[in-house]
Amino acid sequence: MSIPGTVGGVRGTARRRSPLALLRGDQRWPIALATSVLLALLMLPPLWILVQDSVTTTDAIGNVTGLTLAHFRKLVTDKDTLISVWNTLVFAAGSTVLSLVVGGLLAWLVERTNAPLKLLAYLATIISMGTPYILHVIAWLFLLGKVGPLNEGWRALTGAGGNLFEVNTMAGMILIEGLLWSPLVFLLLGATFRAANADMEEAARMSGATVFDTLRRISLPLAMPAILALALFVFIRAIGGFEVPALVGMPGRVFVLSTDVYEATIVVPPDLGYAAAFSVIMVVIVAVLLYFYSRLSKNAERYHSVTGKGYRPRPFDLGGWRWVAGAIIVVNFCVVLLLPLVTLLWMSLLPFLRGFSLAALPNLTLRNYRAVLQAGGYLDLALNSLTIAAGAATAIMLIALLAGWIAARRGPAGRILDQLATLSLVFPGICLGVAVMEVYLRVPLPIYGSLWIIAIAYVIRYMPYGMRYVYSGVLQLHHELEEAASVSGAGALTTLRRVVAPLLTPALVAGWLFIFLIANKELAIAVLLASPGSQVIAVAIFDAWTNGQGGELAAFGLMWTALMTVIACVFFAQMRRGAADVYGA
Amino acid sequence: MLRVSGLTKIYANRYDSQTGGVREMSFDLPPGTFFTLLGPSGCGKTTTLRCIAGLERPDAGTIAVGDRVLFDGARGIAVPMHRRGIGMVFQSYAIWPHMTVFENIAFPLRVAKDRRHSRQEMAAMVEEALTTVGLSGYGERPATRLSGGQQQRVALARALVHRPQLLLLDEPLSNLDAALREDMRAELRRLQQQIGITTIYVTHDQSEALAMSDLIAVMDRGRVVQLDDPQAIYFRPATEFVASFIGAANLLAGTCLATVEPGGVGEFRLSGGAIIPCRFPAGSTAGAAISASVRPESIEIGPEGAMSTAIPGTLHGTVRAASFLGGNIRYDVQAGDQELRVTGAATGMLLPGTPVRLTFPPDAVVPVATPRD
Amino acid sequence: MLRVSGLTKIYANRYDSQTGGVREMSFDLPPGTFFTLLGPSGCGKTTTLRCIAGLERPDAGTIAVGDRVLFDGARGIAVPMHRRGIGMVFQSYAIWPHMTVFENIAFPLRVAKDRRHSRQEMAAMVEEALTTVGLSGYGERPATRLSGGQQQRVALARALVHRPQLLLLDEPLSNLDAALREDMRAELRRLQQQIGITTIYVTHDQSEALAMSDLIAVMDRGRVVQLDDPQAIYFRPATEFVASFIGAANLLAGTCLATVEPGGVGEFRLSGGAIIPCRFPAGSTAGAAISASVRPESIEIGPEGAMSTAIPGTLHGTVRAASFLGGNIRYDVQAGDQELRVTGAATGMLLPGTPVRLTFPPDAVVPVATPRD
Amino acid sequence: DVDPALVEAAKKEGEVTWYSTLIVNQILRPLVDAFNTKYPGIKVNYSRATNSDVALKIVNEARARRLQADVFDGTNSIYPLLEAGLVAEYRPAAAANYPADLKDAKGMWTAMNAFFLTTSYNTNQVKAEDAPKTYDDLLDPKWKGKIAWVNDPTPQGPPGFIHNILTAMGEEKGMAWLKKFAAQEPVFIPASQRVVLDKVIAGEYPLAVMTMNHHVAISAKQGAPVAWIKMQPLSESINLIGIVKQAPHPNAARLLTEFVLSDEGQKVLADNDYVPVSPAVPAKVTDLKPDAGHFTVNLVTPDMARDDLPKWTALYHELFR
Ligand SMILES: Nc1ncnc2c1ncn2[C@@H]1O[C@H](COP(=O)(O)OP(=O)(O)OP(=O)(O)O)[C@@H](O)[C@H]1O
Ligand SMILES: Nc1ncnc2c1ncn2[C@@H]1O[C@H](COP(=O)(O)OP(=O)(O)OP(=O)(O)O)[C@@H](O)[C@H]1O
Ligand SMILES: [Mg+2]
Ligand SMILES: [Mg+2]
């Protein structure tokens, strides 16, 4: 039984009214106004600070002393800048393609075919959703590293010296970043494929097309808007990405914009102007991409809501190829999940890092685990992290509910709301961290130095995700469901509270958990904003990393991952249920 | 009771060149009228309804229920939708899947601003609404566990529970089974008469419109082309469009033979040469170009040579196709260059190829206006 | 030409208790037949179609086109859908929005494994298909720029372009306007006859089925309850279900007065006491409980006291409701405890309350089987 | 030995905030715990960050007049603070017997622990006799691309290395050597000296320069295949502790500083494998200190660093990037 409302969300999007007409006599505008103001207060100041820093000089104590273009001049005159820009683009593009191919193929196999062992694919996704990026990266560095099993094995086999694969290269960066993103791609494209109208594919089959023909000529083209939107999204995130370029790229002297920013912030005194100038460049690049993203993702959603009567998930029968598909899934499972985890386990059991070897077996020890458990403080840090992430996620989903609803319904100020909410996508993590710190130091509220500032930074950073979840969620609801409420005499708020919100629950919960998870994955912001009052897990991880406590980091990371995985499971169950409810599958 | 005048709402349509919406709608309904907006898809029926409900803001015109002005473009009055006290049933029913049937129906009472309803009072009113639509006892069902017909009734109950003065229905039957549609049609009509509520009904199904309405407005491309009672609409279509949209009438084109005074019977010659008698309510002049409509079932059909009542004006043709409609048989007859639809008795089907003779009773042939554009 | 026997496909339905699917379908179609699966929503029409198309795998049974076995549960044969060479039109048309009309129609030729088609050849075949459905010249249109009717034709052209032996249509008309539906109906039928392709047509609209089909299978809850030609289905329904599902027949229950030999006319008494004559094709015995169906339009209705042909078997009642259907008028008549639907001529409507007399021609009264369960 | 009045004042303030660059689990927390056991009444809030972040935070706080920090430490976090005039003058009694170059003449800072940076190698991959003994040995072609070092732009990183070479060999000889060394294409590891060492232990690189000898000692004790070379002169840099001007808790800050610099505090450092600066306190592994270990060092004093770090950094970028 499918929700009557889900049929023909298309019509809903088709109805558009002139914004002027709306502002008069539309009772949603107070909400719209309040929300836009709130969003503006959150989103605009950091951007302002960033721009200001990039064009001003400051004295020792950081007060603005004058305008200058020096930072930019220094940038453009520096030949390395061009290289960095180029590397950034190559890196982002490469990893995007890789993640799309891996994640997309997997999503299709799992959602639209009768491939076996689907569970493994989900498992890989769920767990890596809960694993901090840096753990992945470290594990991969080790696996592909000079003494990693790959190269060691190759040397052992061929007896040759040297390495089969140099990890500290662009190739290595792309490989690792790509694999890092593939689970997310799997998740999002999975939803698209699930929502796709099976009739389209069956029509192709009835026309005599083989599974492959159908995939190539029908399924992919139809999913293309969604795929492109997702591609752009990953691309943008890869541009801002820090862990991989820093850990993998820099040793190989492959520099990208984000690492340049990083280097500018670690010199003493930190050259914020220069960093800001870099950031502004990234912001510009990303902003341009974002423009296309917003347009694409609209199409994507339009395709999404094509479900309706007789929608039933009807997987392809791959026939003999089933087992090939199964093999692919298994390989992915090993590559994306098993190997890294085993590596981490290995690292966590060694007193000091060394390659896989029987020789090492005697010194296996639980010391690292003991260290983690004994070292006090980890518990409080964990609690802090969870509280912040939960708080941020909640705030985001609340704001996004208002903003997303009005935006998706072309309500008053809909466009503005949409843009405001998506704005922070342009910030690379580090830049955002700096900007937020400077902003809230100037705010006469006890925010700086408390957990609040980190929470706020998260809210700013992850607002776009919440927005997406709500936005597409609303588009799945037939507009008449709301109009029925209004005609029944319900005001805008009542309608929102009693009809829209309940119907969006799946989307809201899914979004909440998603944000909660990724908020706990990233370092840059927390490390910068953490102060005595507000230590979080990220800081501990950062400590362990910079201090080379690989073992302790691995041990702790594994425990943390275990916890996150539990939560991720809930998230996943939600996603499925959400999909089921919304698509009436 | 409901007065709409000069209602205009124009959409500059992004998707295809032609602009949609409605233009210059005006009508005035006495209380208790069952009023139907009838027209092809995209002609502006829903738009009209949404303007009255307040879901769209008209560009111009006035809407008033009784002496309460709901909208007046000129004076800038626009009562927000949730204050108009109108009941509406949507094409998709828009039953809220997260509530029980009871909750769905009680909703308008819960959110009512004007007065609080006590728990018992509410229960009573909902139960009453449920009984009216013949669903008493279904209150606790989750709304997702209802058949199409039941959903439709719940939507109706929800629209009626807070006793609106005006009821709006947008193609409420269009996504039901043929069989179910039949029943619901009768039931709806019965209900409306029983409650005596003024109702505006949107449909593109002419038989529905004819069967249920007191008054029908036939719409074409955003304008009302004929506003009349069912019989008039059916037997005295004002324009070719109405004639052909309602019950697939045959259109005969020809020239008037002699001047006829208003109300008199005259004759006109088809291009094929045959002479057809016809009553001219408005009279006609010799040589005037005539376009007239004839209903398939008003034409008498018989095998060539068989006796047929001695009225002048007959055409000779051959059956091209015959399709069995149960109650009767639909023939496509080729008579000269004219192709005619004729309905005959279900008994004794004339097979394709049979030569037949068609007879036109004068009162069945109705002159219609040819479209200006 | 198409032989289906013992076709069974059962769904253990997750959502509501009762299980869906089809049971023990068997039929055998001569070439060129226009065969219709008719039944209420959820009775298994689509399932049957999907099994034949190969989109679902039946639990048991055999399906063969000519002497080519497509499926045989026992022998474990199951030709994959894309090798069955069957044309299918989906209820949603499933026109691919990212292609032009031409691309849509050319697709089956492009992906054809058996033989490559040269560019010209392809163009020619597509153009031919387009002309067949009356869309020549539309080739370059993007598929998204089509009206419902046009989409439907494109879907048809796409199904026909690779000259399948069998054509499957799943409620192709259900999401079109009433008016448009009329036309497409005739056109589809014409096309099918012109090409002479064996066709299976799914609908829940009885008038559609009656008008178009050579052969109709009425389905109920996954089983075929009557397989017959339209007239037979309409005038000689096998069961109460068929009678009431097809054109809302009246059902009369009573007891046989005297034994009747097969084919003879006998009489039976209604609970009300009135005597109704009726022809018993299979004969009947005195005192047997009879259930018979009468078509609304077979009943003669006239105002009380007016002359009516002197056939025995009349009922007296009063008009409860009269609704104008254009071509004719539908009366609900209360006769004793019986409520009857009667269709009368469009001229001179009998107003509610009028006492009327109903007359039943013996051949119009048809005994029907009462459901076992 | 500590002035009871100070203790009283500190107790009144009740808490103190320390912005540190030290590793929390390894040394910061042990120090704090020791302090707390001695002065239970005084709560120590601490947060750990890089030198640049510590400086950045304090500067920003000062600008916003929302100072939270009382005490800070770091090898070079102090320069921007000095420049911004954010450091309070204080001459700890505990440091009275420290050598002159381990405390500021103006009393702005005092060294709290020392780092001795030198070359280490993986004992599995390089036999002791093959290991380079002198800086010139590093130029041996066989080490091309095999030498790792940190990319930390501080005296503990390449700049410090460059300073060491230039002062040890003299300007032009040094420059010539550095050019040759650049030709060896040493590999930069972002992160810390510790991470670089781990990569040597893991065998990714046989050799690394500018690693800290106490790190080597710790790992070697755990059986890691690594050893450090007395490639003289070693580069010494010191971790400084200072007090923020207008600190919210000045007395507690002083008390904390006193404690860290006292033999008691220095002992805690030593016990946790760090190298204490107090002449009175030996390192846990005694030969880590120049006198006990008989090696020469080349100390980068904060003043040198402040004046010349930009120059070294520029050289570093010019030669090695
Ligand atoms: N929000 C809108 N933006 C642009 N055009 C619109 C909008 N809503 C309706 N239209 C156009 O206005 C015309 C009338 O639309 P409307 O929905 O009233 O038609 P309708 O009579 O209800 O058709 P149907 O019987 O298919 O519901 C159509 O051409 C439609 O394309
Ligand atoms: N994939 C499925 N899983 C479970 N139940 C199904 C499935 N497909 C069909 N059914 C059930 O089988 C029965 C027949 O379905 P089918 O679609 O054939 O009905 P139908 O006659 O086509 O109805 P409609 O006229 O609404 O299309 C229905 O009760 C339906 O709920
Ligand atoms: Mg409409
Ligand atoms: Mg169906």
PDB file of C-alpha atoms and ligand atoms in Angstrom, chain A residues 11, chain B residues 45-46 91 170-171 202, ligand 3:
ATOM      1  CA  ARG A  11       2.725  17.798 -10.399  1.00  0.00           C
TER       2      ARG A  11
ATOM      3  CA  LYS B  45     -11.157  23.326 -13.930  1.00  0.00           C
ATOM      4  CA  THR B  46      -8.760  22.660 -11.099  1.00  0.00           C
ATOM      5  CA  GLN B  91      -8.288  14.298  -6.707  1.00  0.00           C
ATOM      6  CA  ASP B 170     -11.903  17.715  -7.855  1.00  0.00           C
ATOM      7  CA  GLU B 171     -12.465  14.636 -10.018  1.00  0.00           C
ATOM      8  CA  VAL B 202     -14.894  19.019 -11.348  1.00  0.00           C
TER       9      VAL B 202
HETATM   10 MG    MG E   3      -7.452  19.050 -12.508  1.00  0.00          MG
END
